[in-house]
Short mmCIF file of C-alpha atoms in Angstrom, two decimals:
data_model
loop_
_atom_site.label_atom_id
_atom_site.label_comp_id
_atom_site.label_asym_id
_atom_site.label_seq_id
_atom_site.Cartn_x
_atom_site.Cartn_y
_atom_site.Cartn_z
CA UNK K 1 104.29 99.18 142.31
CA UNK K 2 107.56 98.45 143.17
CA UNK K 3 107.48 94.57 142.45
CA UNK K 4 106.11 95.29 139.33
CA UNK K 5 108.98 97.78 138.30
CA UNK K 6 111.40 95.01 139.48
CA UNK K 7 109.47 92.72 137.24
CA UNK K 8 109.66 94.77 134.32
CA UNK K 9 113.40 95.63 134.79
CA UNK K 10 114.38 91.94 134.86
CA UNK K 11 111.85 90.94 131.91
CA UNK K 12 113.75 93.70 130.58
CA UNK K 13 117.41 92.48 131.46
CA UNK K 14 116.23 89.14 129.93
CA UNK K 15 115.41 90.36 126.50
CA UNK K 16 118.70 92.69 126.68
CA UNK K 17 120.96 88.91 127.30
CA UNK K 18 120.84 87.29 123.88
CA UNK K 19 121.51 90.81 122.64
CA UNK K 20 124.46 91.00 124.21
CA UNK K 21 125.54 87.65 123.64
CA UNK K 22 124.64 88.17 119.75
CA UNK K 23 126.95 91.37 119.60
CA UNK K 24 129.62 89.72 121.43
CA UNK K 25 129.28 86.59 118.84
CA UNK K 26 129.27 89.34 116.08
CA UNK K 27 132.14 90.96 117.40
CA UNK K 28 134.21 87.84 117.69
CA UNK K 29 133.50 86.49 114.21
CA UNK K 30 134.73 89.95 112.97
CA UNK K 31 137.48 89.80 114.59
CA UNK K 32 138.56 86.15 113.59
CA UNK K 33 137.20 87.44 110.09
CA UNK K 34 140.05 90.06 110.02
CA UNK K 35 143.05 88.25 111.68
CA UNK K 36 141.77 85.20 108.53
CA UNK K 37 142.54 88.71 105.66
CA UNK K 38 145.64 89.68 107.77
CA UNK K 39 147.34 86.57 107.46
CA UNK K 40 146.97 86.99 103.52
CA UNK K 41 149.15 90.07 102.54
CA UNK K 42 152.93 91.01 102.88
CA UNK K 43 155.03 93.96 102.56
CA UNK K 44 156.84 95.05 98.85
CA UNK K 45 159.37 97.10 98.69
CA UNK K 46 160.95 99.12 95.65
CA UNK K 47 163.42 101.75 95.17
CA UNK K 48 165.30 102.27 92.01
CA UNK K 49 168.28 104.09 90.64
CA UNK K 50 166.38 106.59 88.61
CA UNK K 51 164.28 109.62 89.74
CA UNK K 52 160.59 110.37 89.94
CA UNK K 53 159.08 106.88 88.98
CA UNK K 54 156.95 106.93 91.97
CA UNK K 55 155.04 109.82 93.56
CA UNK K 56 153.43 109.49 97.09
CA UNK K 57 151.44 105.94 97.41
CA UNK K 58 147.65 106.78 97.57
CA UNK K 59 145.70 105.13 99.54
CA UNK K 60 148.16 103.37 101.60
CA UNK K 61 146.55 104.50 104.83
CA UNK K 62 146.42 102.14 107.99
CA UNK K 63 144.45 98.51 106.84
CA UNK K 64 144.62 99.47 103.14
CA UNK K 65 145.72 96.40 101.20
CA UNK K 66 147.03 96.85 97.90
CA UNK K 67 145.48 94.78 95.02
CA UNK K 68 146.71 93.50 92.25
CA UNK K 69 145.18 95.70 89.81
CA UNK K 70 146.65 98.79 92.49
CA UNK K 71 149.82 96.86 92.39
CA UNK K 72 149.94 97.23 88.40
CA UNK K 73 149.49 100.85 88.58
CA UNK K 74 152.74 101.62 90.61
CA UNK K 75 154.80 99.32 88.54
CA UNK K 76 153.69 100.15 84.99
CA UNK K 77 155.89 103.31 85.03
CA UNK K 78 158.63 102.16 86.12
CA UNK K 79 159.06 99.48 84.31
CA UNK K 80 157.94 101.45 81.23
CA UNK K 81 160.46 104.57 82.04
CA UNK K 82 163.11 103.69 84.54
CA UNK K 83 165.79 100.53 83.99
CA UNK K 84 165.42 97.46 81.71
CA UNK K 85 167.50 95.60 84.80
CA UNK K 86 164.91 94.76 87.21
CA UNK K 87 166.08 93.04 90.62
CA UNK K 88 163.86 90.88 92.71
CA UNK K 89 164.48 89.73 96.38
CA UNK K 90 161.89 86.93 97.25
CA UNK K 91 162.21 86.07 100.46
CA UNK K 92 160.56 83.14 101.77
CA UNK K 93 158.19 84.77 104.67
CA UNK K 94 158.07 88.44 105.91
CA UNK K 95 155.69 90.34 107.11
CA UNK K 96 155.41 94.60 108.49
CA UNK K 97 156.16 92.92 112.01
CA UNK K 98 159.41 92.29 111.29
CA UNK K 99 160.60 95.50 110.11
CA UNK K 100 159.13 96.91 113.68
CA UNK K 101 160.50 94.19 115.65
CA UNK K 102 163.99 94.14 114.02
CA UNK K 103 164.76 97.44 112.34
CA UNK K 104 165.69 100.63 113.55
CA UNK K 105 162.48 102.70 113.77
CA UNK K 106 162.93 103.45 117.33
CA UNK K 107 166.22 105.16 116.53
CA UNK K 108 168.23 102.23 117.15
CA UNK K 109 170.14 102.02 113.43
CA UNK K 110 172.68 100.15 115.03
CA UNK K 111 170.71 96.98 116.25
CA UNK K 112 168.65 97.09 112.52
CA UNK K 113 168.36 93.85 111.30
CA UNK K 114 167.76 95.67 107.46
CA UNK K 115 170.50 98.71 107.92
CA UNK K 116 171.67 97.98 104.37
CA UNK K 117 167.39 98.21 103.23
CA UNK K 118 167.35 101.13 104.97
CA UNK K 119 170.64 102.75 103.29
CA UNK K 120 169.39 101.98 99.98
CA UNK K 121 165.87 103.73 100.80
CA UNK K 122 167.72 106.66 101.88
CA UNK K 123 170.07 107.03 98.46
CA UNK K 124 167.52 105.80 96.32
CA UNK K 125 166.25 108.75 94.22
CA UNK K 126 162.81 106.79 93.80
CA UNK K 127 161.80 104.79 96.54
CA UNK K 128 158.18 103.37 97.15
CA UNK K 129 156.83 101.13 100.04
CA UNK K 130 153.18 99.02 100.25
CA UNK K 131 152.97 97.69 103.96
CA UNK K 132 150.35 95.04 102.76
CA UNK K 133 149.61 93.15 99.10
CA UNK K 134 147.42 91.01 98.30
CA UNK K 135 149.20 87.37 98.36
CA UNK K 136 147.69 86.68 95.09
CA UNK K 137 149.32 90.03 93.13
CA UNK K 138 152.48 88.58 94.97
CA UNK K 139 152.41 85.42 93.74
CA UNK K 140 151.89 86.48 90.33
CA UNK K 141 154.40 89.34 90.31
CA UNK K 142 157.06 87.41 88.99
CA UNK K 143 155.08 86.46 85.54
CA UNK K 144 154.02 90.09 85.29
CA UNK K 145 157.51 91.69 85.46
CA UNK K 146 158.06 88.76 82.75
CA UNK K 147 155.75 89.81 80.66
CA UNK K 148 156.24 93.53 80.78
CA UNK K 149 160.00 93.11 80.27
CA UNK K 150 160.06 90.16 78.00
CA UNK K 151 162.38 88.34 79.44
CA UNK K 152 162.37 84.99 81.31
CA UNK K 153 163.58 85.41 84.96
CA UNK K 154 166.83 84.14 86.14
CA UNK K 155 167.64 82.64 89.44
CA UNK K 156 171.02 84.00 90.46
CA UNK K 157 173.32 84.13 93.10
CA UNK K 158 175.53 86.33 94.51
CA UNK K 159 178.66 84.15 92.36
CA UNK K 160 176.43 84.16 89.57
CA UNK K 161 175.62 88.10 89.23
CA UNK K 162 180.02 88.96 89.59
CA UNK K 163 180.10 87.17 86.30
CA UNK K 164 177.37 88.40 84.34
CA UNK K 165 177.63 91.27 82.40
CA UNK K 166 174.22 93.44 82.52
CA UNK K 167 173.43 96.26 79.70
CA UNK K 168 171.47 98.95 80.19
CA UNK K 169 169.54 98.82 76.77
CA UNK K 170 168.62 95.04 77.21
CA UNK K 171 166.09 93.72 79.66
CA UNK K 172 166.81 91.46 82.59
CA UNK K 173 164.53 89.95 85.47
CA UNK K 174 166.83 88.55 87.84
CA UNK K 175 165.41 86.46 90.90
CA UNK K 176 167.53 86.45 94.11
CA UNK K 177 166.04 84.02 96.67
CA UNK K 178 166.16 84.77 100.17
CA UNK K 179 165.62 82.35 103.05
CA UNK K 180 163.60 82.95 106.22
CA UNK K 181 163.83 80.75 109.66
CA UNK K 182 161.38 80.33 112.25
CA UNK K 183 162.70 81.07 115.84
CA UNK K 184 162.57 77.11 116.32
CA UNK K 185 165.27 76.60 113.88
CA UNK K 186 168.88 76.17 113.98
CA UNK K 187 168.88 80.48 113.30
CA UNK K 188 166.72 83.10 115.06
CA UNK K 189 165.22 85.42 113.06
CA UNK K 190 167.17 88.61 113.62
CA UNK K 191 170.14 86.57 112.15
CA UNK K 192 168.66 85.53 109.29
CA UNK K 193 167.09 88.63 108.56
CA UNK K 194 170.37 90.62 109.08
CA UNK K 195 172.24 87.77 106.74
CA UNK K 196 169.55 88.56 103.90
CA UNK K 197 170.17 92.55 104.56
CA UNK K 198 174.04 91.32 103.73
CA UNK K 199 172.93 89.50 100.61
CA UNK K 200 171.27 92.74 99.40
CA UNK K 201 173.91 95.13 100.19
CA UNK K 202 176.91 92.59 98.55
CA UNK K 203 174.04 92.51 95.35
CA UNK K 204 173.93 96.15 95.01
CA UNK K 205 177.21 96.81 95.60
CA UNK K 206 178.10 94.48 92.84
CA UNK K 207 175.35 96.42 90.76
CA UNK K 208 177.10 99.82 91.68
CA UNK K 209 180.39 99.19 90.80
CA UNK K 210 179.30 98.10 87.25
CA UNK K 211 177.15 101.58 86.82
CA UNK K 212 174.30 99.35 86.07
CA UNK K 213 171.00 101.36 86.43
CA UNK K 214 168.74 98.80 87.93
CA UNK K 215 164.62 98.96 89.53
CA UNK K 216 164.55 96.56 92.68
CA UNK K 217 161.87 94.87 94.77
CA UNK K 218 161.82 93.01 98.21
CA UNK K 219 158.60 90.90 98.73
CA UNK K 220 157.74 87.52 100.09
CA UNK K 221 155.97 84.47 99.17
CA UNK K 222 153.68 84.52 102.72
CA UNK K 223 153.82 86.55 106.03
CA UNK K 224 155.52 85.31 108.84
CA UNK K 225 153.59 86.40 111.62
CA UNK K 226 150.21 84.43 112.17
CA UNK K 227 147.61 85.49 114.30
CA UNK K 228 146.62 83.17 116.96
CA UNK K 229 143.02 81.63 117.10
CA UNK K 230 140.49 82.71 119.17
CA UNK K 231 139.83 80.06 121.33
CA UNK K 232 135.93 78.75 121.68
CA UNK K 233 136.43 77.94 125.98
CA UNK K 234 133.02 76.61 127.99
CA UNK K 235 131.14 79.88 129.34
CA UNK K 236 131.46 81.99 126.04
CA UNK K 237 133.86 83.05 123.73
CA UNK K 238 137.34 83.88 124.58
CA UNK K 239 140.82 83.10 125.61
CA UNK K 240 142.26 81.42 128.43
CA UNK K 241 145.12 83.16 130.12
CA UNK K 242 147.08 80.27 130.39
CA UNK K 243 146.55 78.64 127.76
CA UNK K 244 149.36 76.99 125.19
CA UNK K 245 149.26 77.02 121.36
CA UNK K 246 148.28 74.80 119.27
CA UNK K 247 151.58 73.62 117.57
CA UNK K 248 150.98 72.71 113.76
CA UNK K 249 151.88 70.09 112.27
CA UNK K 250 154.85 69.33 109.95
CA UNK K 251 154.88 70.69 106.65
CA UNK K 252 156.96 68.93 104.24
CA UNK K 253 158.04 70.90 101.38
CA UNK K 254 156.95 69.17 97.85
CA UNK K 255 158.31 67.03 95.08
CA UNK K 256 160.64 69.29 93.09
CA UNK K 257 162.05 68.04 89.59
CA UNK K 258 165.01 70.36 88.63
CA UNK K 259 167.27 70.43 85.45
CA UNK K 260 168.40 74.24 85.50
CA UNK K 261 165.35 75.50 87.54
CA UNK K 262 162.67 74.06 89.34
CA UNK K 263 160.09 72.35 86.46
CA UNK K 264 157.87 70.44 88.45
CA UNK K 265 156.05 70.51 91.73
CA UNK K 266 154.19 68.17 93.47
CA UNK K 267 152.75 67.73 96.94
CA UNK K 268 149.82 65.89 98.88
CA UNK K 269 149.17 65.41 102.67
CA UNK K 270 148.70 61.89 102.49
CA UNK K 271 149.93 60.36 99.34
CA UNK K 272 148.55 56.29 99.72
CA UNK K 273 148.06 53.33 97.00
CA UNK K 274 146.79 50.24 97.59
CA UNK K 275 147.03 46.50 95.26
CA UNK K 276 144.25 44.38 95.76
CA UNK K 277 143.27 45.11 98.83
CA UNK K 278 146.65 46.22 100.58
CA UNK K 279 147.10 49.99 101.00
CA UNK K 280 150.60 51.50 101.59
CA UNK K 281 151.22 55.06 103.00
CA UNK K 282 153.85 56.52 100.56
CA UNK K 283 153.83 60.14 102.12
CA UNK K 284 156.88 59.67 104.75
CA UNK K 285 158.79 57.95 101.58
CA UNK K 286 157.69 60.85 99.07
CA UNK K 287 158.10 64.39 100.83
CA UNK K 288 160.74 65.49 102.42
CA UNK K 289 163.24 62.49 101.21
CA UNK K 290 166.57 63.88 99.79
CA UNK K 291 167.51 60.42 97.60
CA UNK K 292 163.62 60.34 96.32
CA UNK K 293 164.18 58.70 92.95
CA UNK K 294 163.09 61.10 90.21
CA UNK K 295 164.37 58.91 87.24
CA UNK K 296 162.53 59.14 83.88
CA UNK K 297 161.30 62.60 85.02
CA UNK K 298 160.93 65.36 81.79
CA UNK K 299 159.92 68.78 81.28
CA UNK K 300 160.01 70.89 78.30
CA UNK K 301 157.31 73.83 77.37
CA UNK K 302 154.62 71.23 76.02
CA UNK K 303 155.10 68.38 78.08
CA UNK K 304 156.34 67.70 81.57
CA UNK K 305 156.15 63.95 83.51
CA UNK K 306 157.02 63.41 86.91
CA UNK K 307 158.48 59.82 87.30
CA UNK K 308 158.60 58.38 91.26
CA UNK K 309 160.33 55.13 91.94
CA UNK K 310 159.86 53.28 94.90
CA UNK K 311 162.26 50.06 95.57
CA UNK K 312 160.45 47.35 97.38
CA UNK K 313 156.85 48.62 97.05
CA UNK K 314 154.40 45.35 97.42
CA UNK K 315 157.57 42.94 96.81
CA UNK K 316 158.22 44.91 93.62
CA UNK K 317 159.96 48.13 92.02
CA UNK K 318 156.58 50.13 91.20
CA UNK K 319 157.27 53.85 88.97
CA UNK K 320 154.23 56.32 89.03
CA UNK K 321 154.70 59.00 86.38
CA UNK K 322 152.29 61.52 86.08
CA UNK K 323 152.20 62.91 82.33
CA UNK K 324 151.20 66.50 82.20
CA UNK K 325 150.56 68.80 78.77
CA UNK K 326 150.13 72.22 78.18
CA UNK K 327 148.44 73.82 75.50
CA UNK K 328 147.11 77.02 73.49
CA UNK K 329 143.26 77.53 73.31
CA UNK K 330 142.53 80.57 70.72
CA UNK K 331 139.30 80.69 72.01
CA UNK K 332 140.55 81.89 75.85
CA UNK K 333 143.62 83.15 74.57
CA UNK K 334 145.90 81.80 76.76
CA UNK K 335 147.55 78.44 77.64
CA UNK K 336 146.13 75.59 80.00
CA UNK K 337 147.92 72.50 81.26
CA UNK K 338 145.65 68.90 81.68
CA UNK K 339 147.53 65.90 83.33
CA UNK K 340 146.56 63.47 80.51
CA UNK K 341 147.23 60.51 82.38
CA UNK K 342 148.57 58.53 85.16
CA UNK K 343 150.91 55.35 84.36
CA UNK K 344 151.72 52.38 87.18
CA UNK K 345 154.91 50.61 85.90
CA UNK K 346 155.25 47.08 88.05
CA UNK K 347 156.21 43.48 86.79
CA UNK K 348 156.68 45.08 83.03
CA UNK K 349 152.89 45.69 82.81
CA UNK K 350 151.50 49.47 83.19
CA UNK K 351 147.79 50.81 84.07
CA UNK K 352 146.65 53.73 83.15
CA UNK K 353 144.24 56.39 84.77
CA UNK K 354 142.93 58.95 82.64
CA UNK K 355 143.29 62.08 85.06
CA UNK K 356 141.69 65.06 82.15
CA UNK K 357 139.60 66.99 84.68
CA UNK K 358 143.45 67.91 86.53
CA UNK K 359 143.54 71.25 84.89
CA UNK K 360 143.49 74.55 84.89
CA UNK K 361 145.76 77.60 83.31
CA UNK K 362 149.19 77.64 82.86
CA UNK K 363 150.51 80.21 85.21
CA UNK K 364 148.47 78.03 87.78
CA UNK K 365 148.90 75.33 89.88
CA UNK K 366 146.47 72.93 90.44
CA UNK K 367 144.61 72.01 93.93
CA UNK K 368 142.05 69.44 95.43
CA UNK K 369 140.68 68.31 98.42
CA UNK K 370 140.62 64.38 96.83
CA UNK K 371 142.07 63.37 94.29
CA UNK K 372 141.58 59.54 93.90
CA UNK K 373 140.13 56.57 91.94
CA UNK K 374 137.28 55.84 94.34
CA UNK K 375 134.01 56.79 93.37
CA UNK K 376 133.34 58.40 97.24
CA UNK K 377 136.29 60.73 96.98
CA UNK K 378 136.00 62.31 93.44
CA UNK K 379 136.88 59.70 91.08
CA UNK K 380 139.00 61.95 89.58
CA UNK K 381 141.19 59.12 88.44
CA UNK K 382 139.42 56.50 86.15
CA UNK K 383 140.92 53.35 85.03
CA UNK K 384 141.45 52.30 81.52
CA UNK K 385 140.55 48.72 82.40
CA UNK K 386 138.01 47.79 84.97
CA UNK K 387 138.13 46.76 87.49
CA UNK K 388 141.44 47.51 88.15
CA UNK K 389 144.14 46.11 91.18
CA UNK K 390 145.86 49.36 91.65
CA UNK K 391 144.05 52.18 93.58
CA UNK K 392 145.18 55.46 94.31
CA UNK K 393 144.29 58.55 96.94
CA UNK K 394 145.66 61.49 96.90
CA UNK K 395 144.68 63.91 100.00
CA UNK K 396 144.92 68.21 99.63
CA UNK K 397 146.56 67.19 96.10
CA UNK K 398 149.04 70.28 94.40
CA UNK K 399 150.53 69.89 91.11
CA UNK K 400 152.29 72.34 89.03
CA UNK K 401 154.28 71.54 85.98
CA UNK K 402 154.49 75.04 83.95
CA UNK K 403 155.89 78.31 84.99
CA UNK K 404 156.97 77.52 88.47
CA UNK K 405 159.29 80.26 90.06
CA UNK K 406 161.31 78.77 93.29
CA UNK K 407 160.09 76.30 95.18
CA UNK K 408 156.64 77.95 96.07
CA UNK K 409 153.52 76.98 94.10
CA UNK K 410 151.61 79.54 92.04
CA UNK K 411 148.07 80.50 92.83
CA UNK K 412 146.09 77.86 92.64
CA UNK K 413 142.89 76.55 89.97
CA UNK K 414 140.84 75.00 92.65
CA UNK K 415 138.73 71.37 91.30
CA UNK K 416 135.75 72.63 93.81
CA UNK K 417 132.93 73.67 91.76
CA UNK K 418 130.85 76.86 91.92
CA UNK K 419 127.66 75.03 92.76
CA UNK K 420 127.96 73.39 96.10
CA UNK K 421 125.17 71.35 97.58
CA UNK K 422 124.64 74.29 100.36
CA UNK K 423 124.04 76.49 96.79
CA UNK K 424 121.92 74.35 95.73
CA UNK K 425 119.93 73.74 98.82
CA UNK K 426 119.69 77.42 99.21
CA UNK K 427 118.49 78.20 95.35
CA UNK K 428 115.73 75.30 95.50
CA UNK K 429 114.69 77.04 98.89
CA UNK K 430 114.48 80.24 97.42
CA UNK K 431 112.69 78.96 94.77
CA UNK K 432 109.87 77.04 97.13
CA UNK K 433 109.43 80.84 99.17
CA UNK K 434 108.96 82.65 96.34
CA UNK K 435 106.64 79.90 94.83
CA UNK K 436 104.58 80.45 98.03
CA UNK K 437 104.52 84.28 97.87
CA UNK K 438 103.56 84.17 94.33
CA UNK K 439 100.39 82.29 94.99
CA UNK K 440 99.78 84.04 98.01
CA UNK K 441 100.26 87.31 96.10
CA UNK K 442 97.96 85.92 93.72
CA UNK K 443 95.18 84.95 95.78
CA UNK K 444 94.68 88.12 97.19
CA UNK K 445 94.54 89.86 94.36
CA UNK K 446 92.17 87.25 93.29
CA UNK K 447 89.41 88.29 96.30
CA UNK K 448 86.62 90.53 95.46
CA UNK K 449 84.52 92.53 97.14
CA UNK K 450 81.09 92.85 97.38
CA UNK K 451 78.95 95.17 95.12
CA UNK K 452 75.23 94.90 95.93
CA UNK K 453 74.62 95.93 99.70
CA UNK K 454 71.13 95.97 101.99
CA UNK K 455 69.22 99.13 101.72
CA UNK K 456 66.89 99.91 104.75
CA UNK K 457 64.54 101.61 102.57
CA UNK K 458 64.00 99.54 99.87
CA UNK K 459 63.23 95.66 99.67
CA UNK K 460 65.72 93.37 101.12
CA UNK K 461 67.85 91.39 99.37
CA UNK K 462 66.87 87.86 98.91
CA UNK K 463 69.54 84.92 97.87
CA UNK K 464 67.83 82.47 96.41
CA UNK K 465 69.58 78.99 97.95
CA UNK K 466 70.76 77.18 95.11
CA UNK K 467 70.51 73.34 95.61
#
């Protein structure tokens, strides 16, 4: 009896394993799941001169992430009933970390990092703060406030806003840039923080001493803190004690054609073009390069081209200008930009790629995985004349030529269709199964019973054998 309980407990214990291990896969993937959405939202906050714009913030309870549409709802009012002069602070990264690792909420309001922030918030008679928004309603904040004021933003400095003269009656969107440095930089963060904290005080002091009434906002492009991956280690999921982060590679910040403001942005991880046969790397001599020759570069509302020399390129001085224009279709009401073509200028001759499937909406940038002229990664470049001696590959391709705001792309119109191949494979699986349980379902509703049975009393049935 007793070897057969011991039996039964560890049949037992072996069915309970791979339940365990399940849940414990489960609860990782959650968990990697949720640091993936916390690494999308940042903090916004607003405070304005007038009283009563904003009433408590619903919903704003611990993991709530405000939306865009959400987002719309606390800034309709005020920008419908408070000031015409609206003030935003776009800072490059910042995240609800920071304000607990380098203000005072532990009392300390003489180490805070954001005492001026915090002064505001305190004499503000409206004041409102979201701990976490969605990165997209971020990223299109700027054109909203545009639209709902109707006027264009203007990037201004602290030089800049002593000499202009703000009215209360007329509407103005003014865009104050703030920087943000990793603790590898020349800066820790505390010090750049506190510098941006000066920037805002010297701003609204300026503001202050004119009597200007005035609605401000402090937000950032992306967060600053990233969660660290989980590591996959041999034995099971989890994390080695010891172990050392994986350090990410260099990000080099994109092509940026500027008259007044930025125009035009343009980036790629790996940026290569080959004649004949030879392929050259261009993406050390692209991104990142101070003297990058941008002559012949344009922009207006219709048309933008982005014009790249290099000196010396296959024995030669080869241009690249990509030719971008945007337009106004009645029939989605709104404006979308197509990158009509690509021109290679060498030896006074030029070929031409037609590049129309590069689109998407205005206020968007554009994004793919390959972008190239070879039939295995896209072809999203097709040559006038074939076959053609100039090829081109583009890798993680970004373009935006319409409605950029800083140096930070818009959100992006990805070339990735809706129906993948896993889609597909799934639907024409789907389809097969329920095929199957059709006919099954049909064939046994198909069976019938029988309806002449043997009566003991009476004669017996005969079947006569049919030959």
């Amino acid at each position: 009896v007793m070897a057969a309980t011991a039996a039964a407990r560890l049949q037992a214990g072996t069915r309970q394993a791979p339940a365990l291990w399940q849940m414990r896969w489960l609860l990782l993937v959650l968990v990697a799941v949720a640091e993936a959405e916390a690494e999308q939202q940042v903090p916004l906050v607003l405070w304005s001169s007038d009283r009563d714009l904003w009433g408590p913030a619903a919903n704003t309870h611990e993991g709530h992430i405000t939306s865009d549409m959400q987002l719309s709802t606390y800034l309709d009012p005020a920008l419908e009933l408070g000031p015409r002069n609206v003030l935003l602070f776009l800072q490059d990264k910042l995240s609800i970390e920071d304000f607990t690792a380098y203000g005072g909420v532990f009392g300390n309001k003489q180490d805070s990092a954001f005492s001026n922030l915090e002064n505001a918030l305190d004499l503000a008679p409206s004041s409102l703060v979201l701990p976490a928004v969605d990165w997209y309603a971020v990223s299109t904040l700027t054109t909203y406030l545009q639209e709902k004021l109707g006027a264009s933003p203007l990037h201004v400095d602290l030089a800049t806003l002593r000499e202009l003269r703000l009215n209360a009656s007329l509407p103005a969107l003014l865009l104050i840039r703030l920087p943000y440095a990793a603790s590898s930089g020349l800066m820790a963060p505390r010090e750049v923080l506190t510098g941006n904290d000066e920037v805002i005080g010297q701003v609204l002091s300026t503001l202050k001493s004119e009597d200007v009434p005035y609605t401000a906002a402090l937000t950032a492009v992306r967060p600053s803190r990233v969660a660290r991956d989980v590591a996959m280690v041999t034995g099971g999921p989890g994390r080695q004690l010891l172990q050392k982060q994986t350090v990410s590679a260099v990000v080099h910040p994109p092509v940026s054609y500027n008259d007044t403001a930025p125009r035009i942005l343009f980036w790629a991880q790996n940026f290569s073009v080959a004649y004949g046969n030879h392929w050259e790397d261009l993406t050390s001599l692209t991104f990142g390069v101070q003297d990058l020759n941008l002559t012949g570069s344009f922009w207006n509302d219709s048309v933008a081209r982005l014009s790249l020399t290099y000196e010396q390129l296959f024995g030669t001085t080869v241009t690249f200008r990509f030719i971008l224009a945007n337009r106004f279709y009645p029939v989605s009401a709104r404006h979308w930009f197509t990158m009509e073509r690509l021109e290679i200028h060498s030896n006074g001759s030029v070929t031409y790629f037609n590049a129309s499937q590069v689109t998407g909406p205005s206020i968007y940038s554009f994004h793919c995985e390959y972008v190239s002229c070879l039939g295995k990664s896209g072809d999203l470049l097709v040559p006038r004349v074939r076959p053609s001696l100039w090829q081109m590959t583009l890798q993680h391709f970004q373009i935006q030529a319409f409605n950029v705001t800083g140096e930070q792309f818009s959100y992006a119109s990805d070339c990735a269709g809706f129906f993948s191949p896993g889609i597909w494979m799934g639907l024409l699986t789907s389809l097969f199964m329920l095929f199957i349980f059709t006919y099954g379902l049909h064939m046994i509703l198909s069976l019938k019973t029988m309806d002449r049975f043997d009566d003991h009393k009476g004669p017996t049935i005969s079947l006569t054998q049919i030959v």
